[in-house]
Coordinates of C-alpha atoms in Angstrom, one line a residue:
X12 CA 129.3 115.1 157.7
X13 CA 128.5 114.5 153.9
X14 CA 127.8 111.8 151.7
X15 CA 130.9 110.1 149.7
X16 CA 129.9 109.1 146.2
X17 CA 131.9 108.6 143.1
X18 CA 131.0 109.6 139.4
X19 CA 132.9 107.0 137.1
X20 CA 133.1 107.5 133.6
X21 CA 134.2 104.0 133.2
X22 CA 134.0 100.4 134.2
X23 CA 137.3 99.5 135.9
X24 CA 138.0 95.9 137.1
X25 CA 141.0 94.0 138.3
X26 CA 143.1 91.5 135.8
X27 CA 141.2 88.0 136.3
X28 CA 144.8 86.8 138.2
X29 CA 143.7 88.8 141.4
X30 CA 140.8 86.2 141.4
X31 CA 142.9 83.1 141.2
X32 CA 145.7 84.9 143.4
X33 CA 142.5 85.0 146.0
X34 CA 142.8 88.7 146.5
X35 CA 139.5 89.8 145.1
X36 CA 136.2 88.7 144.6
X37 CA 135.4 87.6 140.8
X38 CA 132.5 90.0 140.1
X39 CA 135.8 92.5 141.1
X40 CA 137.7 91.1 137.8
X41 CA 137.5 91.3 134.3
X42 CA 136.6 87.4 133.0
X43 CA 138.8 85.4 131.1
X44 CA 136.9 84.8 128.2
X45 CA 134.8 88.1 127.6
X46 CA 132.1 87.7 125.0
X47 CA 130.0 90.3 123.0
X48 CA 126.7 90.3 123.7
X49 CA 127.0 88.7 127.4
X50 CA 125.9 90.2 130.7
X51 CA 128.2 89.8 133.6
X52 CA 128.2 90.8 137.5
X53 CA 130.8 93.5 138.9
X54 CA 131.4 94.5 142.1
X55 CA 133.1 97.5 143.4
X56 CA 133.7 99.0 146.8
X57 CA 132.0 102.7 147.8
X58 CA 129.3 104.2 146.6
X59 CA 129.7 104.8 142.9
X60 CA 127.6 106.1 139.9
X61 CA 127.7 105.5 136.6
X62 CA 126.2 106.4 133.1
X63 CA 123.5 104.4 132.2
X64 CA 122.0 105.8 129.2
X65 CA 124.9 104.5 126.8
X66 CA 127.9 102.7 126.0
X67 CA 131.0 103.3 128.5
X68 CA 134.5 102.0 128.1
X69 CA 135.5 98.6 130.4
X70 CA 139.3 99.3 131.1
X71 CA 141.6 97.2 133.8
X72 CA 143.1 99.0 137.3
X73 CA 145.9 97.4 139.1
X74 CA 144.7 100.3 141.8
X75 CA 145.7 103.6 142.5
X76 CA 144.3 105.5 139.2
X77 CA 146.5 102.6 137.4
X78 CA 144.3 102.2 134.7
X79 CA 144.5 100.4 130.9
X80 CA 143.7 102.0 127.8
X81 CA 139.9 100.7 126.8
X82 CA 139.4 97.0 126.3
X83 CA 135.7 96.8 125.6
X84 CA 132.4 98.8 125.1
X85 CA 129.9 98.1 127.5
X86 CA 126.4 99.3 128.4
X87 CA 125.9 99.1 132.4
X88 CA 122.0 97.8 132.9
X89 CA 122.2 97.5 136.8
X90 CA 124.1 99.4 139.7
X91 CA 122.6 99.2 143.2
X92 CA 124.5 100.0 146.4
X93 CA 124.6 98.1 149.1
X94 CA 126.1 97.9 153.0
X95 CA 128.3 95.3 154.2
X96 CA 130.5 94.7 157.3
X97 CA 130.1 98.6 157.8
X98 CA 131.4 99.3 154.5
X99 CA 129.8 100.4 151.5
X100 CA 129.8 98.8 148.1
X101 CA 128.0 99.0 144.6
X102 CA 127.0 96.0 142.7
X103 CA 125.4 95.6 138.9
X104 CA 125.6 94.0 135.9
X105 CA 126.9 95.3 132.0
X106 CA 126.9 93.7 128.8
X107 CA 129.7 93.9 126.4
X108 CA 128.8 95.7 123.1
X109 CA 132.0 95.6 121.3
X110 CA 135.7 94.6 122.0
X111 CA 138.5 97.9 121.4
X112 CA 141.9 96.6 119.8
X113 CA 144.8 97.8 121.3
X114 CA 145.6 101.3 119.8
X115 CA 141.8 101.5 118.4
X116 CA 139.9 105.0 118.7
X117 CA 136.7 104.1 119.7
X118 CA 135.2 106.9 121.9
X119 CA 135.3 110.6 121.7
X120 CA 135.0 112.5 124.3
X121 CA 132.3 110.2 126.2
X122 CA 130.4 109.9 123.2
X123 CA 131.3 106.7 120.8
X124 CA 133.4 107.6 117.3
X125 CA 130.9 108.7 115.0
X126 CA 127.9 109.7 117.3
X127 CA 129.1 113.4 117.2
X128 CA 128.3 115.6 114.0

């Protein structure tokens, strides 16, 4: 038996609709009106691990590897794991550093345009 854990290069959330559709939590979505510089909750299910040492792009799932092209730059300050209902999920908090404009080059690799020499 081993231990299931996910590395995530990334923040993915769910369109805010699956919130008012009442499929998914709100912490599970990207909020309506994201704002530079604010901290919000997010919530995902499993055990996951991401970068904390940096900025990391926040990009939208519709599920199964679905996923948009960067929407914001974000620095993840809290992930903690946690068990419920026999199922395990991970939990934080990340505050938007920039917003990416559709098309916009922003990171290379995983580091952010410019950082490299």
């Amino acid at each position: 038996m081993g231990i299931k854990v996910e590395f995530n290069l990334d923040l993915a959330l769910r369109d805010i609709s699956e919130f008012k559709n009442g499929n998914r939590k709100i912490e599970e979505c990207i909020p309506e009106n994201l704002e530079v510089g604010k901290v919000y909750e997010f919530l995902k299910k499993d055990q996951r691990n991401y970068w904390l040492f940096g900025e990391i792009p926040l990009i939208e799932t519709k599920g199964n590897e679905i996923l948009s092209r960067p929407k914001a730059s974000i620095i993840i300050l809290e992930a903690t794991h946690f068990v419920e209902d026999k199922e395990i999920y991970t939990k934080g908090k990340y505050k938007v550093i920039n917003f990416i404009s559709d098309g916009e080059t922003y990171f290379e690799c995983f580091d952010k345009i410019g950082v490299r020499k």
